[in-house]
Coordinates of C-alpha atoms in Angstrom, one line a residue:
M1419 CA -25.3 -6.0 -49.9
E1420 CA -23.3 -8.5 -47.6
D1421 CA -25.8 -9.9 -45.8
N1422 CA -25.9 -11.4 -42.6
M1423 CA -29.2 -13.6 -42.5
E1424 CA -28.8 -15.0 -45.1
K1425 CA -27.0 -19.0 -45.1
I1426 CA -25.7 -22.7 -47.1
I1427 CA -27.5 -25.6 -45.8
V1428 CA -25.7 -29.0 -46.8
K1429 CA -26.6 -32.3 -46.0
G1430 CA -23.6 -34.1 -46.5
G1431 CA -22.9 -38.3 -47.6
R1432 CA -24.3 -37.3 -51.5
E1433 CA -21.9 -38.8 -54.3
L1434 CA -21.7 -36.1 -57.1
H1435 CA -21.9 -37.1 -60.2
G1436 CA -22.2 -35.1 -63.7
E1437 CA -21.0 -32.4 -65.4
V1438 CA -20.0 -28.7 -64.0
D1439 CA -19.1 -25.5 -65.6
I1440 CA -15.8 -23.6 -64.9
S1441 CA -17.1 -19.8 -65.3
I1442 CA -14.7 -17.0 -65.9
A1443 CA -11.9 -16.2 -63.6
K1444 CA -13.0 -13.6 -61.2
N1445 CA -9.1 -12.5 -60.8
S1446 CA -8.8 -12.2 -64.3
V1447 CA -12.2 -10.6 -65.1
L1448 CA -11.5 -7.7 -62.6
P1449 CA -8.2 -6.2 -63.4
I1450 CA -9.6 -6.4 -67.0
I1451 CA -12.5 -4.7 -66.3
V1452 CA -10.2 -1.8 -64.8
A1453 CA -8.3 -1.8 -67.7
T1454 CA -10.9 -0.4 -69.5
I1455 CA -10.6 3.3 -68.1
L1456 CA -7.4 3.2 -70.2
N1457 CA -9.4 2.6 -73.7
P1458 CA -12.1 5.8 -74.2
T1459 CA -14.0 3.8 -76.5
E1460 CA -16.7 1.0 -76.5
I1461 CA -15.7 -1.8 -74.8
T1462 CA -17.4 -5.8 -74.4
L1463 CA -16.4 -8.7 -72.2
N1464 CA -18.4 -12.1 -72.8
K1465 CA -18.8 -14.3 -70.5
V1466 CA -18.7 -11.8 -67.2
P1467 CA -19.7 -13.9 -64.2
V1468 CA -22.1 -12.5 -61.7
L1469 CA -19.6 -11.7 -58.6
E1470 CA -20.2 -9.8 -55.5
D1471 CA -16.9 -8.1 -56.8
V1472 CA -18.1 -7.5 -60.4
I1473 CA -20.7 -5.0 -59.3
V1474 CA -18.9 -3.5 -56.9
L1475 CA -16.3 -2.8 -60.0
I1476 CA -19.5 -1.9 -62.1
N1477 CA -20.7 0.5 -59.8
L1478 CA -17.9 2.1 -59.1
L1479 CA -17.4 2.7 -63.2
R1480 CA -21.0 4.3 -62.9
E1481 CA -20.5 6.0 -60.2
L1482 CA -17.1 7.8 -62.5
Q1483 CA -19.4 8.3 -65.3
C1484 CA -18.9 5.3 -67.8
E1485 CA -21.2 4.0 -69.7
V1486 CA -22.2 0.4 -68.7
D1487 CA -24.6 -2.3 -70.0
F1488 CA -23.9 -5.8 -68.0
S1489 CA -26.4 -8.9 -68.6
P1490 CA -26.0 -11.8 -66.2
I1491 CA -27.8 -14.0 -68.3
T1492 CA -25.0 -13.6 -70.9
G1493 CA -22.4 -12.2 -69.1
E1494 CA -21.6 -9.5 -71.9
L1495 CA -20.2 -6.4 -70.3
R1496 CA -20.6 -3.2 -72.4
I1497 CA -18.5 -0.2 -71.2
N1498 CA -17.0 3.0 -72.3
T1499 CA -14.9 5.1 -70.3
S1500 CA -15.2 8.2 -72.3
N1501 CA -16.8 10.6 -69.7
L1502 CA -14.7 9.0 -66.9
K1503 CA -15.0 12.6 -65.1
E1504 CA -11.3 12.7 -62.9
L1505 CA -13.2 12.1 -59.2
D1506 CA -12.2 10.3 -56.0
P1507 CA -14.1 7.5 -56.3
N1508 CA -16.0 6.5 -53.7
S1509 CA -14.9 5.4 -50.4
E1510 CA -17.4 3.0 -49.8
L1511 CA -16.7 1.1 -52.7
I1512 CA -13.1 1.2 -52.7
R1513 CA -13.3 -0.6 -49.4
K1514 CA -15.1 -3.0 -49.8
M1515 CA -12.7 -5.2 -52.3
R1516 CA -8.4 -5.0 -52.8
A1517 CA -9.1 -4.9 -56.4
S1518 CA -10.1 -1.2 -56.8
F1519 CA -6.6 -0.5 -55.8
L1520 CA -6.1 -1.4 -59.5
I1521 CA -7.3 1.7 -61.0
M1522 CA -4.4 4.0 -60.1
G1523 CA -2.3 2.6 -62.5
P1524 CA -5.3 3.6 -65.6
M1525 CA -6.3 6.3 -64.5
L1526 CA -2.4 7.9 -64.1
A1527 CA -2.2 6.7 -66.9
R1528 CA -4.7 8.9 -68.4
F1529 CA -5.2 11.5 -66.3
G1530 CA -1.7 12.1 -64.3
R1531 CA -3.1 11.6 -61.1
C1532 CA -5.6 9.5 -58.5
K1533 CA -6.7 9.9 -55.7
I1534 CA -8.5 7.0 -54.1
S1535 CA -9.8 5.7 -50.6
M1536 CA -7.1 2.4 -48.8
P1537 CA -8.7 -0.5 -50.8
G1538 CA -10.4 -3.5 -49.4
G1539 CA -11.4 -7.2 -49.5
C1540 CA -10.5 -10.2 -47.7
N1541 CA -9.2 -10.4 -44.3
I1542 CA -6.4 -12.4 -44.9
G1543 CA -2.8 -11.0 -44.5
S1544 CA -0.7 -7.4 -45.0
R1545 CA -0.9 -7.0 -48.5
P1546 CA 1.4 -4.0 -47.9
I1547 CA 0.5 -1.4 -51.5
D1548 CA 4.2 -0.4 -50.7
L1549 CA 5.3 -2.6 -54.3
H1550 CA 2.7 -0.4 -55.8
L1551 CA 3.8 2.8 -55.3
K1552 CA 7.6 1.4 -55.4
G1553 CA 6.8 0.6 -58.4
F1554 CA 4.8 3.7 -59.6
K1555 CA 7.9 6.1 -58.7
N1556 CA 10.4 4.4 -61.3
L1557 CA 8.0 5.5 -63.7
G1558 CA 8.5 9.4 -62.5
I1559 CA 4.6 9.0 -60.5
E1560 CA 4.9 11.0 -56.9
S1561 CA 2.6 9.8 -54.4
E1562 CA 1.9 10.5 -50.8
I1563 CA -0.6 7.7 -48.0
G1564 CA -2.3 10.3 -45.8
Y1565 CA -5.7 9.6 -43.4
G1566 CA -7.4 6.7 -44.6
Y1567 CA -6.1 7.3 -48.7
V1568 CA -3.0 7.5 -51.1
E1569 CA -3.7 10.1 -53.9
A1570 CA -0.6 10.2 -56.5
K1571 CA 0.1 12.4 -59.5
T1572 CA 2.6 13.2 -62.0
E1573 CA 3.3 15.4 -65.0
R1574 CA 4.4 12.0 -67.6
I1575 CA 5.1 8.9 -67.2
V1576 CA 8.5 8.2 -68.4
G1577 CA 9.6 3.8 -68.7
N1578 CA 12.1 2.3 -66.5
R1579 CA 12.8 -0.7 -65.0
I1580 CA 11.2 -2.2 -61.8
Y1581 CA 12.2 -5.3 -59.6
L1582 CA 9.5 -6.3 -57.7
D1583 CA 10.7 -7.3 -53.8
F1584 CA 8.4 -10.2 -53.8
P1585 CA 5.8 -11.1 -57.0
S1586 CA 3.3 -9.3 -56.4
V1587 CA -0.1 -10.2 -58.7
G1588 CA -1.5 -6.6 -58.3
A1589 CA 1.5 -4.9 -58.3
T1590 CA 2.5 -6.5 -60.9
E1591 CA -0.8 -5.9 -63.1
N1592 CA -1.4 -1.8 -61.6
I1593 CA 2.9 -0.9 -62.6
M1594 CA 1.4 -3.1 -66.5
M1595 CA -1.6 -0.5 -67.1
A1596 CA 0.4 2.4 -66.4
A1597 CA 3.6 1.6 -68.4
V1598 CA 0.6 1.5 -71.6
L1599 CA 1.2 4.6 -72.6
A1600 CA 4.4 5.7 -71.0
D1601 CA 7.1 7.5 -73.2
G1602 CA 9.7 4.8 -73.7
D1603 CA 9.6 1.2 -72.1
T1604 CA 9.7 0.0 -68.4
I1605 CA 10.8 -3.9 -67.9
I1606 CA 9.0 -5.3 -64.6
E1607 CA 11.9 -7.5 -63.2
N1608 CA 10.4 -10.7 -60.9
A1609 CA 7.0 -10.2 -62.2
A1610 CA 4.0 -12.2 -60.4
E1611 CA 3.8 -15.3 -63.4
E1612 CA -0.1 -16.5 -63.3
P1613 CA -1.9 -17.3 -65.9
E1614 CA -4.0 -14.3 -64.8
I1615 CA -1.2 -11.6 -65.6
W1616 CA -0.9 -13.4 -68.7
D1617 CA -4.2 -12.6 -70.0
L1618 CA -4.9 -8.8 -68.5
A1619 CA -1.6 -8.2 -71.1
R1620 CA -3.9 -10.5 -73.5
F1621 CA -6.4 -8.6 -73.4
L1622 CA -3.9 -5.1 -73.5
N1623 CA -2.6 -5.9 -76.3
S1624 CA -5.8 -6.6 -78.0
M1625 CA -6.3 -2.8 -77.5
G1626 CA -2.9 -1.9 -79.1
A1627 CA -0.7 -2.1 -76.4
K1628 CA 3.1 -4.0 -76.9
I1629 CA 3.8 -6.7 -73.9
E1630 CA 6.1 -9.5 -73.6
G1631 CA 6.8 -11.7 -71.5
A1632 CA 3.3 -11.4 -69.8
G1633 CA 3.4 -15.0 -67.9
Y1634 CA 6.7 -15.0 -67.4
G1635 CA 8.8 -13.6 -64.5
K1636 CA 10.0 -10.6 -66.8
I1637 CA 8.3 -8.1 -68.5
T1638 CA 8.8 -5.8 -71.6
I1639 CA 6.0 -2.9 -71.9
H1640 CA 6.9 -1.2 -74.8
G1641 CA 4.5 2.1 -74.7
V1642 CA 2.7 3.8 -77.1
N1643 CA 0.5 6.5 -78.3
E1644 CA -2.9 5.9 -78.0
L1645 CA -5.2 2.4 -77.9
K1646 CA -7.8 1.1 -80.4
R1647 CA -10.9 -0.6 -79.9
P1648 CA -10.4 -4.3 -79.8
K1649 CA -13.3 -6.8 -80.4
P1650 CA -15.4 -8.7 -77.6
F1651 CA -12.6 -10.3 -75.3
T1652 CA -14.0 -13.3 -73.3
P1653 CA -10.6 -13.9 -70.2
I1654 CA -9.3 -17.4 -69.2
F1655 CA -11.6 -20.1 -66.6
D1656 CA -11.0 -19.8 -63.2
R1657 CA -8.2 -22.5 -62.2
I1658 CA -9.8 -22.0 -58.9
E1659 CA -13.0 -23.0 -58.8
A1660 CA -12.1 -25.7 -61.6
G1661 CA -9.9 -26.9 -57.9
T1662 CA -12.7 -26.6 -55.9
F1663 CA -14.9 -28.9 -58.3
M1664 CA -11.7 -31.4 -58.3
V1665 CA -11.6 -31.4 -54.4
A1666 CA -15.2 -31.9 -54.6
A1667 CA -15.0 -34.9 -56.1
A1668 CA -12.2 -36.5 -53.9
I1669 CA -13.5 -35.3 -50.8
T1670 CA -16.6 -37.0 -52.1
N1671 CA -15.7 -40.7 -53.3
S1672 CA -17.4 -39.4 -56.5
K1673 CA -15.7 -39.2 -60.3
I1674 CA -17.4 -35.8 -61.6
T1675 CA -16.6 -34.4 -65.1
I1676 CA -15.1 -30.7 -65.0
N1677 CA -16.0 -28.4 -68.3
G1678 CA -13.6 -25.0 -68.8
V1679 CA -10.2 -26.0 -68.1
N1680 CA -6.5 -25.2 -68.3
E1681 CA -4.2 -27.9 -67.6
E1682 CA -0.8 -25.7 -67.7
H1683 CA -3.4 -23.0 -65.1
L1684 CA -4.3 -26.2 -63.2
M1685 CA -1.1 -27.9 -63.1
P1686 CA 0.2 -27.0 -59.1
T1687 CA -3.4 -28.4 -57.9
L1688 CA -3.0 -31.4 -60.5
E1689 CA 0.3 -32.5 -59.2
K1690 CA -1.3 -31.9 -55.4
L1691 CA -4.2 -34.5 -56.1
K1692 CA -2.7 -37.2 -58.5
E1693 CA 0.3 -37.4 -55.3
I1694 CA -3.2 -37.0 -52.6
G1695 CA -4.7 -39.9 -55.1
V1696 CA -7.1 -38.2 -57.7
Q1697 CA -6.8 -39.2 -60.7
C1698 CA -8.0 -36.8 -64.0
T1699 CA -7.4 -37.5 -67.1
I1700 CA -8.2 -34.1 -68.8
T1701 CA -9.1 -33.8 -72.8
G1702 CA -8.9 -30.4 -74.8
E1703 CA -10.7 -28.2 -71.9
K1704 CA -13.4 -30.9 -70.4
M1705 CA -11.5 -32.6 -67.1
F1706 CA -12.4 -35.9 -66.1
V1707 CA -12.1 -36.5 -62.3
D1708 CA -11.9 -40.2 -60.8
G1709 CA -11.9 -39.3 -56.5
T1710 CA -13.5 -42.6 -55.4
L1711 CA -9.4 -43.8 -55.4
R1712 CA -7.7 -44.5 -51.4
K1713 CA -6.1 -41.2 -50.4
N1714 CA -2.7 -40.3 -48.6
S1715 CA -1.4 -37.5 -46.9
V1716 CA 0.5 -35.0 -47.9
D1717 CA 2.7 -32.1 -47.5
I1718 CA 1.8 -28.7 -49.1
K1719 CA 3.9 -25.4 -49.0
T1720 CA 2.1 -22.6 -50.7
M1721 CA 4.2 -20.2 -53.0
P1722 CA 3.0 -17.4 -55.5
Y1723 CA 2.8 -19.4 -59.0
P1724 CA 3.5 -21.6 -60.7
G1725 CA 4.2 -22.9 -56.1
F1726 CA 0.7 -24.6 -55.2
P1727 CA -1.3 -21.6 -54.8
T1728 CA -2.5 -20.3 -51.6
D1729 CA -6.1 -19.5 -53.0
M1730 CA -6.5 -23.6 -53.1
Q1731 CA -5.2 -23.5 -49.8
P1732 CA -8.9 -23.4 -47.7
Q1733 CA -10.4 -26.8 -49.9
I1734 CA -7.7 -28.9 -49.9
M1735 CA -6.7 -28.5 -46.0
A1736 CA -10.2 -29.5 -46.2
L1737 CA -9.7 -32.6 -47.6
L1738 CA -6.9 -33.6 -45.6
S1739 CA -8.8 -33.1 -42.6
L1740 CA -10.6 -36.7 -43.9
T1741 CA -7.2 -38.6 -45.2
K1742 CA -6.0 -40.6 -43.2
G1743 CA -2.1 -39.7 -41.8
V1744 CA -0.9 -36.2 -40.7
S1745 CA -0.3 -33.9 -43.7
V1746 CA 1.5 -30.8 -43.0
I1747 CA 0.5 -27.1 -44.8
T1748 CA 2.8 -24.2 -44.5
E1749 CA 1.6 -20.7 -45.8
T1750 CA 4.3 -19.2 -47.3
V1751 CA 2.0 -15.9 -48.8
F1752 CA -0.8 -14.7 -46.4
E1753 CA -0.2 -14.7 -42.4
N1754 CA -3.8 -14.6 -41.5
R1755 CA -5.0 -17.6 -44.4
F1756 CA -5.7 -20.3 -41.5
M1757 CA -9.2 -18.6 -40.1
H1758 CA -10.6 -21.6 -41.1
V1759 CA -8.8 -24.1 -39.2
G1760 CA -11.4 -23.1 -36.1
E1761 CA -14.2 -23.8 -38.3
L1762 CA -13.0 -27.0 -39.4
G1763 CA -12.1 -28.5 -35.4
R1764 CA -16.0 -27.4 -35.9
L1765 CA -17.0 -30.2 -37.7
G1766 CA -14.7 -32.7 -36.1
A1767 CA -11.3 -31.5 -38.0
N1768 CA -8.3 -32.4 -35.7
I1769 CA -5.4 -29.4 -36.8
K1770 CA -2.7 -27.8 -34.9
I1771 CA -1.3 -24.8 -36.5
D1772 CA 2.5 -23.5 -34.9
G1773 CA 2.7 -20.2 -37.1
R1774 CA 2.7 -20.2 -40.4
V1775 CA 2.3 -24.0 -40.8
A1776 CA -1.2 -26.4 -39.7
I1777 CA -0.4 -29.7 -39.3
V1778 CA -3.3 -32.0 -40.2
D1779 CA -4.0 -35.6 -39.0
G1780 CA -6.7 -37.1 -40.7
V1781 CA -10.1 -38.1 -38.8
S1782 CA -12.1 -40.6 -40.5
N1783 CA -15.3 -38.4 -40.4
L1784 CA -16.3 -35.2 -39.8
T1785 CA -20.7 -34.2 -38.3
G1786 CA -21.8 -31.0 -39.5
C1787 CA -22.8 -28.4 -37.6
E1788 CA -23.3 -24.3 -37.6
V1789 CA -20.0 -22.6 -39.1
K1790 CA -18.9 -19.5 -40.4
A1791 CA -16.9 -18.5 -43.8
T1792 CA -14.2 -16.5 -42.7
D1793 CA -12.6 -15.4 -46.2
L1794 CA -13.8 -16.8 -49.9
R1795 CA -11.7 -19.5 -49.7
A1796 CA -12.3 -20.8 -46.4
G1797 CA -16.5 -20.4 -47.2
A1798 CA -15.6 -22.8 -50.1
A1799 CA -14.1 -25.3 -47.5
M1800 CA -16.8 -25.0 -45.9
I1801 CA -19.1 -26.7 -48.7
L1802 CA -16.4 -28.6 -49.3
A1803 CA -16.1 -30.0 -45.3
G1804 CA -20.0 -29.8 -45.5
L1805 CA -20.3 -32.1 -48.3
A1806 CA -18.7 -35.0 -47.0
A1807 CA -20.3 -34.3 -43.1
N1808 CA -22.5 -35.9 -41.3
G1809 CA -25.1 -34.8 -40.8
Q1810 CA -26.5 -31.0 -41.6
T1811 CA -24.0 -28.2 -42.2
E1812 CA -25.1 -23.7 -41.5
I1813 CA -22.8 -21.6 -43.5
G1814 CA -23.0 -18.3 -42.5
D1815 CA -21.7 -15.3 -43.5
I1816 CA -21.4 -16.3 -47.3
Y1817 CA -21.0 -12.7 -48.4
H1818 CA -18.0 -13.5 -48.4
I1819 CA -17.9 -16.9 -50.7
D1820 CA -20.4 -14.6 -53.7
R1821 CA -17.9 -12.2 -53.7
G1822 CA -15.8 -15.4 -55.5
Y1823 CA -18.6 -17.9 -57.4
T1824 CA -21.1 -17.4 -59.2
N1825 CA -24.1 -19.9 -58.4
I1826 CA -22.1 -22.3 -56.4
E1827 CA -25.2 -24.9 -54.8
E1828 CA -26.9 -24.5 -58.2
K1829 CA -23.5 -26.0 -60.2
F1830 CA -23.0 -28.1 -56.6
R1831 CA -26.8 -28.5 -56.9
N1832 CA -26.8 -30.3 -60.6
L1833 CA -23.8 -32.4 -59.4
G1834 CA -26.3 -34.1 -57.4
A1835 CA -25.4 -32.8 -53.5
D1836 CA -28.3 -31.3 -51.2
I1837 CA -27.5 -27.3 -50.7
Y1838 CA -29.8 -24.6 -50.6
R1839 CA -29.4 -21.2 -49.6
V1840 CA -31.8 -20.3 -47.2
H1841 CA -32.7 -16.0 -46.0
R1842 CA -33.2 -16.2 -42.4

């Protein structure tokens, strides 16, 4: 699966034009797929993107004896978890991705026990699971961490008030799912506010859960006895993919149209791009991006939503590396999220790091060379830098990119970019 022999080749210097369709959000569809464990009936999800992480989760559910039918062409995903076995999920698959740890909440709600190996994912910093386990403890769930695994069990889940030390997306989702079938009410304080949290609640409520306040700092879950079969469900658009294409228009001095946007979800990225000098006009779910205007250097600090998303930091850094003046980027979410700085430097960017701060001194041009996708969003940043660079950029370790972007080369080719994938 992780084919290190594949590369993406980008020949820079082309202007982009035309329209691009944004896929359904990776960070929304993964917890929603996991949430089907709560409800032993057939559930249909629409427009599911063909992503490496989606395939890993599908394989994990199949291993647990669930019936899963996925059509990559239409994106229809049918899941029936009624035969779900209370197995210890395969450590190989769990280790491949962080989101697999979200299986704990629904498994505990349904069976009262779960044992899984420690999760994997992008190596962008420590993402401790202690917030999940602390939340579970408040719901009457005991857990134990052994050598490379976590085991949790409970006689019954009882609603409680939970305060998160940090508004963790994963912990908020896991606790929400665990509490859906609890006795009594659960209140999560300092909950994550990301649009994907709101979307998961929307899906759970479509099955008969009673959740209020999702998308705000305080979420209330009224425990219910059972769930019902929901109508086919379509998750929200991917705001990070939309943001990536917005930056693509800016870095190539182009005008493009993006189909599949939600203005409210994109607000933090929109505001920063406006400050840089990128003009975005939104009508309904369509956005016209004019990246031909003069660009300004800016200061950016990543924060949990509704702050500037850490998942857009590498892409915006690629743009600022070509923007005249000095920009300062402060990364507050992940301590190891500057791995792309060295790769941008290979292309000719002038970036210095001091702890969690990157000082970006804009250069007049980048020059194509061989680089690596050090993680998912860093990979997107390499593509963006390659689109703007002189000559040819070869990007290796692109399995990271495939974890979060569907047909990214094809989408860029349709916009006029000279980009293709090679198998070595």
